[in-house]
PDB file of C-alpha atoms in Angstrom:
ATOM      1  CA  UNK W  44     -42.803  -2.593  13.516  1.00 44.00           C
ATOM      2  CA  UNK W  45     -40.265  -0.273  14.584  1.00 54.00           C
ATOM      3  CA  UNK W  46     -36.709  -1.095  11.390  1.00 55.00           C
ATOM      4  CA  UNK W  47     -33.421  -1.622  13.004  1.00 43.00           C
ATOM      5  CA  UNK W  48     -30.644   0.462  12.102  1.00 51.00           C
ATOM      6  CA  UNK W  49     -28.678  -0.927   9.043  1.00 52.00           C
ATOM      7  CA  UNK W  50     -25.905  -2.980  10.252  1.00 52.00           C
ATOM      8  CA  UNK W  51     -22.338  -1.680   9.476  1.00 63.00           C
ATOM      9  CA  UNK W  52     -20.390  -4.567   7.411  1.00 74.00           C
ATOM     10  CA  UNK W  53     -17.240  -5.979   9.166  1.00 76.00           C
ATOM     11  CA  UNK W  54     -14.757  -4.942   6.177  1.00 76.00           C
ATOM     12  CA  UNK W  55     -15.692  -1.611   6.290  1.00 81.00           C
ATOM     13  CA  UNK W  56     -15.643  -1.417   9.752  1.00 87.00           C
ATOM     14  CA  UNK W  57     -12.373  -2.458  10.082  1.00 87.00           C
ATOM     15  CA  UNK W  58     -11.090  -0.329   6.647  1.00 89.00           C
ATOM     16  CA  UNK W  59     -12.417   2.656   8.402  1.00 90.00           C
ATOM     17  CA  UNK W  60     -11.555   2.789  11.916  1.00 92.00           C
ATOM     18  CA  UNK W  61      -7.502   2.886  11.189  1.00 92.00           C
ATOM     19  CA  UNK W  62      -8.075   4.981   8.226  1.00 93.00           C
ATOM     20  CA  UNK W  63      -9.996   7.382  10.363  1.00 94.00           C
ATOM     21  CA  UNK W  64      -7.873   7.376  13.278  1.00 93.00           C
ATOM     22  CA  UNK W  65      -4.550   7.374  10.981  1.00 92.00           C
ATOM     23  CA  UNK W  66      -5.381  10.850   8.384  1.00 92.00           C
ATOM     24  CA  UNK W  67      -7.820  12.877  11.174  1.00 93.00           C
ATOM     25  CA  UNK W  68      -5.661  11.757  14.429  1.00 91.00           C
ATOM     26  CA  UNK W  69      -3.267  14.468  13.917  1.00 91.00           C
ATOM     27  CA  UNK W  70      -6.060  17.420  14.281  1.00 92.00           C
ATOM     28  CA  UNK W  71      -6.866  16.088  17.814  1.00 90.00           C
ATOM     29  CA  UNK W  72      -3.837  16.425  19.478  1.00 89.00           C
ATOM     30  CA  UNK W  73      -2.750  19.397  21.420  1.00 86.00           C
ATOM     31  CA  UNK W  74       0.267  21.552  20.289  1.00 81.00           C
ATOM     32  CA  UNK W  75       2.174  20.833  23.510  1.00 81.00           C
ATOM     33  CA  UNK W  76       2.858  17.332  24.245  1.00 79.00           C
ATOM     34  CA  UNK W  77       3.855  16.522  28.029  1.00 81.00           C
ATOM     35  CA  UNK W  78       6.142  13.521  29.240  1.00 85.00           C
ATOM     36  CA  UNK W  79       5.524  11.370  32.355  1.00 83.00           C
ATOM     37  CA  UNK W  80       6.980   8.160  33.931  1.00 86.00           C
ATOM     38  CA  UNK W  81       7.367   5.034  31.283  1.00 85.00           C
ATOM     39  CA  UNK W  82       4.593   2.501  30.907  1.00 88.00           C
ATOM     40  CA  UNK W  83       2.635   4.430  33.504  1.00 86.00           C
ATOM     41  CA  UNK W  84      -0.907   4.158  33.742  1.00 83.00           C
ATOM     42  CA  UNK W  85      -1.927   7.586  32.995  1.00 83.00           C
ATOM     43  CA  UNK W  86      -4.017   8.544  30.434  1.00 82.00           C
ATOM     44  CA  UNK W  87      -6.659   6.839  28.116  1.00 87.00           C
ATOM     45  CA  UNK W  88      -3.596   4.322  27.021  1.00 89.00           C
ATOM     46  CA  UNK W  89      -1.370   4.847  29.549  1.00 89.00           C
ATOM     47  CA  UNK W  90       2.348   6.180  28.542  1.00 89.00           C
ATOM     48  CA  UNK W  91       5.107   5.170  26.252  1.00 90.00           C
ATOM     49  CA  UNK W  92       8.891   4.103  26.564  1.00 88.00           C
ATOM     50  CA  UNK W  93       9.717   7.621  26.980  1.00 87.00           C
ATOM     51  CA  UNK W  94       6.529   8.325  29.119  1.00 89.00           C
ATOM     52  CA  UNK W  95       4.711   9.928  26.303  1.00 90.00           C
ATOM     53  CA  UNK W  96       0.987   9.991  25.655  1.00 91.00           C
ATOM     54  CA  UNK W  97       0.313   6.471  24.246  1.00 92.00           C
ATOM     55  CA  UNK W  98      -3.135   8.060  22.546  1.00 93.00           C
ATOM     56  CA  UNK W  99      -1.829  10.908  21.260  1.00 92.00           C
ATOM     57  CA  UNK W 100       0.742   8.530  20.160  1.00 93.00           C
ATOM     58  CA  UNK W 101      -1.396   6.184  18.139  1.00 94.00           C
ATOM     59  CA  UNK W 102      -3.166   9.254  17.003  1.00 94.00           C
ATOM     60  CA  UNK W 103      -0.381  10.959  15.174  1.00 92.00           C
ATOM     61  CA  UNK W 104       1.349   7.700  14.474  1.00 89.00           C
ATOM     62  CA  UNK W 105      -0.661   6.534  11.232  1.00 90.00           C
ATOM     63  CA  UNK W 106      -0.535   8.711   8.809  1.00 90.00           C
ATOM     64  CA  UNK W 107       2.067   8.848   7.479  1.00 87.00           C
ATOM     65  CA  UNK W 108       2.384   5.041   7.067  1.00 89.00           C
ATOM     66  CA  UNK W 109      -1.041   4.924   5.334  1.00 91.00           C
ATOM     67  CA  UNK W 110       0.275   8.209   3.194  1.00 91.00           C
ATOM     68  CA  UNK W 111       3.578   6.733   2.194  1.00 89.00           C
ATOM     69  CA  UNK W 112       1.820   3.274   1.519  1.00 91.00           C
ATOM     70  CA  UNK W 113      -0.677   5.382  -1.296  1.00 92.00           C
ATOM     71  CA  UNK W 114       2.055   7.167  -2.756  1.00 93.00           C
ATOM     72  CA  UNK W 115       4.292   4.559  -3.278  1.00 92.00           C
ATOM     73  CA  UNK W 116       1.277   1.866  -4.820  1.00 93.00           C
ATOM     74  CA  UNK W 117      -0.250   4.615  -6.916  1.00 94.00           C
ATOM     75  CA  UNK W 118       3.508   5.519  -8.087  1.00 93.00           C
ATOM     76  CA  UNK W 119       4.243   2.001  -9.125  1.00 93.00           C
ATOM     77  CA  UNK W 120       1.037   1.609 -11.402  1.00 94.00           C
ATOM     78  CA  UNK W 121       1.716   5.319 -12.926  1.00 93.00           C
ATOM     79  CA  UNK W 122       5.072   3.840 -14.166  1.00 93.00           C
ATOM     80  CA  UNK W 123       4.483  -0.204 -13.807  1.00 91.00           C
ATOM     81  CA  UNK W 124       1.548  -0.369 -16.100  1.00 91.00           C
ATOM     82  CA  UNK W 125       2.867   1.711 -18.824  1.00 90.00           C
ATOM     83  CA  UNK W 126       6.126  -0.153 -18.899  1.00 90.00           C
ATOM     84  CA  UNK W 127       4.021  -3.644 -19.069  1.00 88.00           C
ATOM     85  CA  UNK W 128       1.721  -2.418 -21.985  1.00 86.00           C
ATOM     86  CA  UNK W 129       4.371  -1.168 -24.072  1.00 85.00           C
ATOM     87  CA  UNK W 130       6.215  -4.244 -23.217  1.00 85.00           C
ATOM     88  CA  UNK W 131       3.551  -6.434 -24.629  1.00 82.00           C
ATOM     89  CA  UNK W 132       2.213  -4.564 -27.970  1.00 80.00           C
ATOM     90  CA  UNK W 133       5.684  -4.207 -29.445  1.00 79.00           C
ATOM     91  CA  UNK W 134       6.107  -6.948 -31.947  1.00 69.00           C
ATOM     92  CA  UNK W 135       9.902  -6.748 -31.574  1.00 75.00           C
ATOM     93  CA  UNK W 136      11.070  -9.721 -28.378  1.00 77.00           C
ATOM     94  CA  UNK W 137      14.280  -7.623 -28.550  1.00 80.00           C
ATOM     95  CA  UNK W 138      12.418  -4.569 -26.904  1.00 80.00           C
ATOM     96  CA  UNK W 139      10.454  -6.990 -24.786  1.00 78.00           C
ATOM     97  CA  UNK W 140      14.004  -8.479 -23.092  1.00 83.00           C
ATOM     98  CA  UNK W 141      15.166  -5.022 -23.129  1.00 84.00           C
ATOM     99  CA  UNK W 142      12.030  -3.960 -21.333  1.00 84.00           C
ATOM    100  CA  UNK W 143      11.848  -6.622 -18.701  1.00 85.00           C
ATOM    101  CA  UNK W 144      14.934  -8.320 -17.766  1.00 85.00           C
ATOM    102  CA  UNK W 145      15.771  -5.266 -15.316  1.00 86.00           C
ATOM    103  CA  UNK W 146      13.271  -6.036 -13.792  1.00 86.00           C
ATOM    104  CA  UNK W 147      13.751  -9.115 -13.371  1.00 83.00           C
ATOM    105  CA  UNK W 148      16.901  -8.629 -11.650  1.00 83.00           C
ATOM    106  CA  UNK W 149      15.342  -6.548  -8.936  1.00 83.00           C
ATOM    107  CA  UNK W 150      12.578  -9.461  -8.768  1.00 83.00           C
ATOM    108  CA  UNK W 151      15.978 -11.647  -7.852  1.00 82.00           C
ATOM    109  CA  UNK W 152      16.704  -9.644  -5.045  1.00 81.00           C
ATOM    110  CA  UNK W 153      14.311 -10.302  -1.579  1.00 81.00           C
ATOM    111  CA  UNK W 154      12.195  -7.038  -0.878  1.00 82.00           C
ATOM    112  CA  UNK W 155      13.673  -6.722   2.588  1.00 78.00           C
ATOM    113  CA  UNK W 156      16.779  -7.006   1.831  1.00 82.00           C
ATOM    114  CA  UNK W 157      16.336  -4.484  -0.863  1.00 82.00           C
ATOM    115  CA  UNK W 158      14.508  -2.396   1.313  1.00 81.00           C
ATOM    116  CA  UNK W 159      17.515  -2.289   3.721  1.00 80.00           C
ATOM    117  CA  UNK W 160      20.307  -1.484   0.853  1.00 80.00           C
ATOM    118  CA  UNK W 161      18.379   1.531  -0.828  1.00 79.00           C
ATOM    119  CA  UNK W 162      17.520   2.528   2.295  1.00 75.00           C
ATOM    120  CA  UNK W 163      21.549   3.119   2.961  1.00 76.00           C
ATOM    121  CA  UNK W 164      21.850   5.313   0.339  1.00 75.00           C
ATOM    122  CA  UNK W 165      18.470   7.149   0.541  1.00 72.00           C
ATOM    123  CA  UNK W 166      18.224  10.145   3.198  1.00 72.00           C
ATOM    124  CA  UNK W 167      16.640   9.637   6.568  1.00 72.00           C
ATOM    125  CA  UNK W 168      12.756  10.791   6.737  1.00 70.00           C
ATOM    126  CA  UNK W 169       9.460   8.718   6.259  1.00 70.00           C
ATOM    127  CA  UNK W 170       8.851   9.787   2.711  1.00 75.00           C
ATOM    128  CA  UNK W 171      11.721   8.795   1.168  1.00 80.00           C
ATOM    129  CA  UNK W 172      10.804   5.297   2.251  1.00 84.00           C
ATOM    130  CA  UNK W 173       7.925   6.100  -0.789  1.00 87.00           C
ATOM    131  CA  UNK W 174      10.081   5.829  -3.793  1.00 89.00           C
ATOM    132  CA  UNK W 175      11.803   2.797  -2.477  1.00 87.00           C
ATOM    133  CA  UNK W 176       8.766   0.778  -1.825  1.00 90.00           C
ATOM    134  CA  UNK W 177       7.322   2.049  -4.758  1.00 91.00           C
ATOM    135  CA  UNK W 178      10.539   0.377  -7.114  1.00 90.00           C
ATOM    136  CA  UNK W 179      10.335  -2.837  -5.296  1.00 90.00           C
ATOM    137  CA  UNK W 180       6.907  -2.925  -6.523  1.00 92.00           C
ATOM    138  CA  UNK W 181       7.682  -2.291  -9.740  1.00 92.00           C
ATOM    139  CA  UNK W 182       8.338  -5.219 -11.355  1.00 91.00           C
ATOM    140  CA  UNK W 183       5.293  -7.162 -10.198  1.00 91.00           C
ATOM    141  CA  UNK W 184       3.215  -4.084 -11.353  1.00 92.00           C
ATOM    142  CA  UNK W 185       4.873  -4.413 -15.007  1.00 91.00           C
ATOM    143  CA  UNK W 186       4.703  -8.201 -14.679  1.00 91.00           C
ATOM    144  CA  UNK W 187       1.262  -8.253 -14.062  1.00 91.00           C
ATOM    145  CA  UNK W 188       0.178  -5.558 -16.541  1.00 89.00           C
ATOM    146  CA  UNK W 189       2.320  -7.376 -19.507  1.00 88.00           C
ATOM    147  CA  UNK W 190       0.473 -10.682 -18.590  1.00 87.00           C
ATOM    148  CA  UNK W 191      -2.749  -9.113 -18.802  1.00 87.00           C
ATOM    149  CA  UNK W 192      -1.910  -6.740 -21.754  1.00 84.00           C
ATOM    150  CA  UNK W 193      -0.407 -10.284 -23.837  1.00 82.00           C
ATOM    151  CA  UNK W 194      -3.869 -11.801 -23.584  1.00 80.00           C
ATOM    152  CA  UNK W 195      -5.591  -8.831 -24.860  1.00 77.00           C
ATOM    153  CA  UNK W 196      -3.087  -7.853 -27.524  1.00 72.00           C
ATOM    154  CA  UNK W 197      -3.697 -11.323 -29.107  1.00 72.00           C
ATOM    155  CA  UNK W 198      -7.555 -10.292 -29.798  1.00 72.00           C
ATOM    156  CA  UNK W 199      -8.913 -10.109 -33.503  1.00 72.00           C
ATOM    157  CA  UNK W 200     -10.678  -6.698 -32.509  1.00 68.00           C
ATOM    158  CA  UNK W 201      -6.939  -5.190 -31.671  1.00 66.00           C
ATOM    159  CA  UNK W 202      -5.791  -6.498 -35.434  1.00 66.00           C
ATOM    160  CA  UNK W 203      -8.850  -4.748 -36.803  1.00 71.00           C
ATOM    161  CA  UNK W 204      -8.265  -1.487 -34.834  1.00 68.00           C
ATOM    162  CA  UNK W 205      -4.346  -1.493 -36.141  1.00 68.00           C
ATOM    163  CA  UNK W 206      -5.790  -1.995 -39.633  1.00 67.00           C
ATOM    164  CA  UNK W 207      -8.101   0.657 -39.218  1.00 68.00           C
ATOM    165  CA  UNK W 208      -5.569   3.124 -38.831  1.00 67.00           C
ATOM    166  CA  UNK W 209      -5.148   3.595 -35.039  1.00 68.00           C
ATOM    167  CA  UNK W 210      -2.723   4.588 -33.529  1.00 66.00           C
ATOM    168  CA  UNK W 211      -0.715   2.648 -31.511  1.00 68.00           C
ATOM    169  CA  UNK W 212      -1.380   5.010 -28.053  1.00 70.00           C
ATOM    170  CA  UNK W 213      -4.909   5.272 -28.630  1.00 70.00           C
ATOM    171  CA  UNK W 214      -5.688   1.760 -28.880  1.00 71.00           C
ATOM    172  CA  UNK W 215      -2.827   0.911 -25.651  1.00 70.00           C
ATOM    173  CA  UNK W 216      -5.161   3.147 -23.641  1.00 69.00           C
ATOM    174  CA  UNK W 217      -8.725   3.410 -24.703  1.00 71.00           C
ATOM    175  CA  UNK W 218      -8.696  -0.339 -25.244  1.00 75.00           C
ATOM    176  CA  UNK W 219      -6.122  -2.244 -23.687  1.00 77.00           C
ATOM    177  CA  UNK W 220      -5.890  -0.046 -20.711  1.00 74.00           C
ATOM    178  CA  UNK W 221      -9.775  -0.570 -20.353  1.00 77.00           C
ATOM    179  CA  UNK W 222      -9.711  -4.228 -20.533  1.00 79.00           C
ATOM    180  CA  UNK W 223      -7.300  -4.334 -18.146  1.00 84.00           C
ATOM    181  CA  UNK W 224      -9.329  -2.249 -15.190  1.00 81.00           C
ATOM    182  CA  UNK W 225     -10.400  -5.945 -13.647  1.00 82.00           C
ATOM    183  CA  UNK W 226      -6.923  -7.478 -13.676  1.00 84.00           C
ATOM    184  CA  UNK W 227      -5.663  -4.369 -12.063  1.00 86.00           C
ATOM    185  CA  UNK W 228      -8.267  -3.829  -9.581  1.00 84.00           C
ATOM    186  CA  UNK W 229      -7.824  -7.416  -8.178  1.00 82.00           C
ATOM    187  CA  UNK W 230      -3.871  -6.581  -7.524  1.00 87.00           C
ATOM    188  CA  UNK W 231      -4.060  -3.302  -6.461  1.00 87.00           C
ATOM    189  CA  UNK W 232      -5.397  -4.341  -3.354  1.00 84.00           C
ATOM    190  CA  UNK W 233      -2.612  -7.506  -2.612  1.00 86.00           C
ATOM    191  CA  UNK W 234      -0.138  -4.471  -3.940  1.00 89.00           C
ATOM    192  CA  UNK W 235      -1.290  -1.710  -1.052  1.00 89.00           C
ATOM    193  CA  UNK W 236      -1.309  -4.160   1.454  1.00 88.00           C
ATOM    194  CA  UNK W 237       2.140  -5.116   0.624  1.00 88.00           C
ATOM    195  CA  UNK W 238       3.054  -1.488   0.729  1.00 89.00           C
ATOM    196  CA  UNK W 239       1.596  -1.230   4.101  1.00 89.00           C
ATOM    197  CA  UNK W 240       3.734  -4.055   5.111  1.00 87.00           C
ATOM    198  CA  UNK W 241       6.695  -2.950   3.660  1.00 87.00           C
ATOM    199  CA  UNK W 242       6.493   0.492   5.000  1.00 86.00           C
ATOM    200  CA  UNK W 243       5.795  -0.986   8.728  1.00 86.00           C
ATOM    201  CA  UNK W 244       8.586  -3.008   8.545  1.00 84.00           C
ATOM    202  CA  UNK W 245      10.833  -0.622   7.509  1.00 83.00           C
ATOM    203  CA  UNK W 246       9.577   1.474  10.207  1.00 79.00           C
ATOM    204  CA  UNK W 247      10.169  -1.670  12.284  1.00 78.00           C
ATOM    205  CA  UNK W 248      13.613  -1.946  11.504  1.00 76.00           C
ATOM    206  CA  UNK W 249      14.053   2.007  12.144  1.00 73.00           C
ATOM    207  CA  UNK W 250      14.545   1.902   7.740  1.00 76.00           C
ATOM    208  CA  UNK W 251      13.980   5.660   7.366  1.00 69.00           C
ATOM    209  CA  UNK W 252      12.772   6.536  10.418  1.00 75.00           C
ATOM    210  CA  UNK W 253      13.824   8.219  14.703  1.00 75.00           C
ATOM    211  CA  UNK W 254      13.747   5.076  16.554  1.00 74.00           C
ATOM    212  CA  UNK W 255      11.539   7.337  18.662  1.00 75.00           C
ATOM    213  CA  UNK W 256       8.350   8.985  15.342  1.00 80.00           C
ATOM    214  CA  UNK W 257       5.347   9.157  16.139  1.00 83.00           C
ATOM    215  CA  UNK W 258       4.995   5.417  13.645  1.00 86.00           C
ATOM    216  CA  UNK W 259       2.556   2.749  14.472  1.00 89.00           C
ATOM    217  CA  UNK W 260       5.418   0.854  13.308  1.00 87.00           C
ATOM    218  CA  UNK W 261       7.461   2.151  15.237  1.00 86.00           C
ATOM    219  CA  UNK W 262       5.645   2.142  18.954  1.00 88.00           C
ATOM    220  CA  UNK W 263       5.512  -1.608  18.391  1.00 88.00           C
ATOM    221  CA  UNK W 264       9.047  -2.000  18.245  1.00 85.00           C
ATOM    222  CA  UNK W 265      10.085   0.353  20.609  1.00 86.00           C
ATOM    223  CA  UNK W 266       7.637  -0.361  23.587  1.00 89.00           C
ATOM    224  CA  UNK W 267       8.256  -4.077  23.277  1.00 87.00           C
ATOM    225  CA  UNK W 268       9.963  -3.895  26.431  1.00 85.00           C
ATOM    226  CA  UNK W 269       7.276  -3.037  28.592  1.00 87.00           C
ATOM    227  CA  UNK W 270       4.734  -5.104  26.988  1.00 86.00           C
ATOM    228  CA  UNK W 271       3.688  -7.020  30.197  1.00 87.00           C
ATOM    229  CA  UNK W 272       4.214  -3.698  32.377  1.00 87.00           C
ATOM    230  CA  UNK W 273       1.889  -1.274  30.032  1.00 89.00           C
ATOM    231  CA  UNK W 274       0.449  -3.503  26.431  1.00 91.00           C
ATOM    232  CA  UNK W 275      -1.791  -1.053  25.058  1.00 93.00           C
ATOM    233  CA  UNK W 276       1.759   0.821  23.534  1.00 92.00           C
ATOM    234  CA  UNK W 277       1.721  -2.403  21.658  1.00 92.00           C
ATOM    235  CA  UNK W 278      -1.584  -4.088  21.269  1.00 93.00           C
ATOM    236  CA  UNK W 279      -3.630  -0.887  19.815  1.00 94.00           C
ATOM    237  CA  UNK W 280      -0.993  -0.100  17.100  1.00 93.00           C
ATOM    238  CA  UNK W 281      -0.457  -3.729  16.161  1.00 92.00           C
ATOM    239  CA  UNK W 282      -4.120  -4.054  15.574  1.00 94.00           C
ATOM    240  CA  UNK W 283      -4.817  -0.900  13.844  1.00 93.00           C
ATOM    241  CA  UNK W 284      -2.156  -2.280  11.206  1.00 92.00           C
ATOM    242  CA  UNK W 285      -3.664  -5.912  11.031  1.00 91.00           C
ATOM    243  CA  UNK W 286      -7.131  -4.290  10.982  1.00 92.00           C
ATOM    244  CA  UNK W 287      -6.222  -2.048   7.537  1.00 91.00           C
ATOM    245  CA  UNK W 288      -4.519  -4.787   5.898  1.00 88.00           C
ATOM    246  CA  UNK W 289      -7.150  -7.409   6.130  1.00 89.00           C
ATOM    247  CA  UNK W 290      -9.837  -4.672   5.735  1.00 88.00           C
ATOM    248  CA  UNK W 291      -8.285  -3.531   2.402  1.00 87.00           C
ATOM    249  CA  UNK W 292      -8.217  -6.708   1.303  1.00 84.00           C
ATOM    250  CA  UNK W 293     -11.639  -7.722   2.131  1.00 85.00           C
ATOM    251  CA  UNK W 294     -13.274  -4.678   0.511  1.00 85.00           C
ATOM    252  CA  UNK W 295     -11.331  -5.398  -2.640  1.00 81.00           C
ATOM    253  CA  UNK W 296     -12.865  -8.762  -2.076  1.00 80.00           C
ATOM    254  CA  UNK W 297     -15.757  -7.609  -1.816  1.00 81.00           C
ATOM    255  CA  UNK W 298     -15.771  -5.040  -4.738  1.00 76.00           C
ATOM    256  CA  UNK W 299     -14.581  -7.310  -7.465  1.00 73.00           C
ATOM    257  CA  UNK W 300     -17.408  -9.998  -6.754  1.00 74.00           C
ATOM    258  CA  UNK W 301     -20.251  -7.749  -7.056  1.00 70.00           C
ATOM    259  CA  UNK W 302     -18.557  -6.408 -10.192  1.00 61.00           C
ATOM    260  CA  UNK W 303     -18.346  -9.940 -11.318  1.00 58.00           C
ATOM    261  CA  UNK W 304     -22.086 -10.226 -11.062  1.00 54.00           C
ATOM    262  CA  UNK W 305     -22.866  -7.122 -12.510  1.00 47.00           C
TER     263      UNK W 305
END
C-alpha cells in the first residue's frame, strides 16, 4: 500500500509561512520598483495607496517587524533575567526594593502609552522602536525571573551548595539559571508575541516609522481607505501578522507539553 506523505502540522504551517515570506521576501524583489494607479488591479495583489506593487509590498514589508520583535525579546531576557536572579538571591530586602521598585513604576505606566512618549524622544527609523519595546518588557521579564528564581533559592540543595563553598555566580547560573529554562520557555513565547504586537502597533500608529515603509503594519493602516475598492493591501498583511502570533504561540504550546512528558 502506497504511504501518504506526512502531513504538515497546522502550527508550523502557520509559524512558517510569515516567517518565510517576512526574512527571504526581500531577495525576490527587483531593484527597480514601478508605480501605477491606486488600488488597481494589476499584479498578483493588485496595487497600493500610492499604486505600488502590493506583493512586492508584503514581501519586503516583514522583516523588519519580525527582526525588531527578536531583538527587542532576546534584549529584555539578556538584561531582565539577570536583574530578577540577583534580585532574588540577595538576602538583603533593601537591595531587593532597590532592585525592583523601578520597575515597578514603568509597570504603572500602560505600554502604549509608553510606547508613544519614548517614542518622542527616540529618533525616527524601525530599529530604534527595538530598545523601546525591549524596556517595556523589562519589568515583566525581571518579574517573572525573580518569581521563579524565589522558589528555587528557597531549596535545601542551594543552602548546601553556599555551604560548600560556591560561589554566588556559579550557583545563580549553573543552577538557578538551569532550573529556570521551563519557566522561561513558557513566557518567552507570550513575551515575542507581545513584541510583535507592540512593534505593529507602533508601526500602526506611524511610532518610528514613513507613514508610507514597506511595514506589514503599516500597509494595514495606510490602505484602509481602499479596503472595499482593492482588500488584498489589507487582508494578506493582517493575516500574515495574526498567522505568526498565534503560530508562535502554538509551537511554544506545543514544545513545552512534549517536554512535560519527557
Amino acid at each position: 500500500m502506497r504511504r501518504l506523505p506526512p502531513v504538515i502540522p497546522a502550527h508550523r504551517l502557520l509559524l512558517a509561512v510569515p516567517l518565510l515570506v517576512a526574512l527571504a521576501g526581500p531577495f525576490f524583489v527587483p531593484d527597480e520598483l514601478t508605480r501605477g494607479v491606486a488600488f488597481s488591479g494589476a499584479g498578483p495583489l493588485g496595487t497600493d495607496f500610492v499604486g505600488r506593487d502590493t506583493w512586492h509590498q508584503v514581501l519586503l514589508g516583514g522583516r523588519s517587524l519580525v527582526l525588531v520583535a527578536l531583538l527587542a525579546t532576546a534584549g529584555a531576557y539578556l538584561v531582565g533575567v539577570p536583574w530578577g536572579v540577583a534580585a532574588a538571591m540577595t538576602r538583603r530586602r533593601v537591595l531587593d526594593e532597590l532592585l525592583m521598585r523601578p520597575l515597578d513604576l514603568l509597570l504603572a505606566v500602560p505600554s502604549l502609552l509608553l510606547l508613544i512618549l519614548l517614542a518622542t524622544v527616540a529618533p525616527r527609523g524601525a530599529w530604534s522602536l527595538a530598545p523601546i519595546v525591549m524596556l517595556i518588557n523589562l519589568p515583566d521579564v525581571a518579574r517573572v525571573s525573580r518569581a521563579a528564581a524565589l522558589e528555587i533559592a528557597a531549596r535545601p540543595a542551594l543552602e548546601a551548595m553556599r555551604l560548600q563553598g560556591e560561589s554566588r555566580r556559579r550557583i545563580a547560573v549553573r543552577y538557578v539559571g538551569r532550573s529556570m529554562l521551563r519557566t522561561l520557555a513558557a513566557d518567552l513565547g507570550t513575551r515575542l508575541t507581545g513584541a510583535l504586537y507592540l512593534v505593529a502597533a507602533a508601526s500602526f500608529l506611524g511610532i518610528g516609522v514613513p507613514p508610507d515603509a514597506a511595514d506589514w503594519a503599516v500597509m494595514v493602516d495606510r490602505n484602509r481607505a481602499g479596503l472595499f475598492l482593492q482588500p488584498w493591501a489589507v487582508v494578506v498583511p493582517a493575516l500574515l501578522i495574526v498567522a505568526l502570533s498565534v503560530g508562535l504561540n502554538l509551537t511554544f504550546d506545543r514544545a513545552l507539553r512534549r517536554g512535560g512528558r519527557t
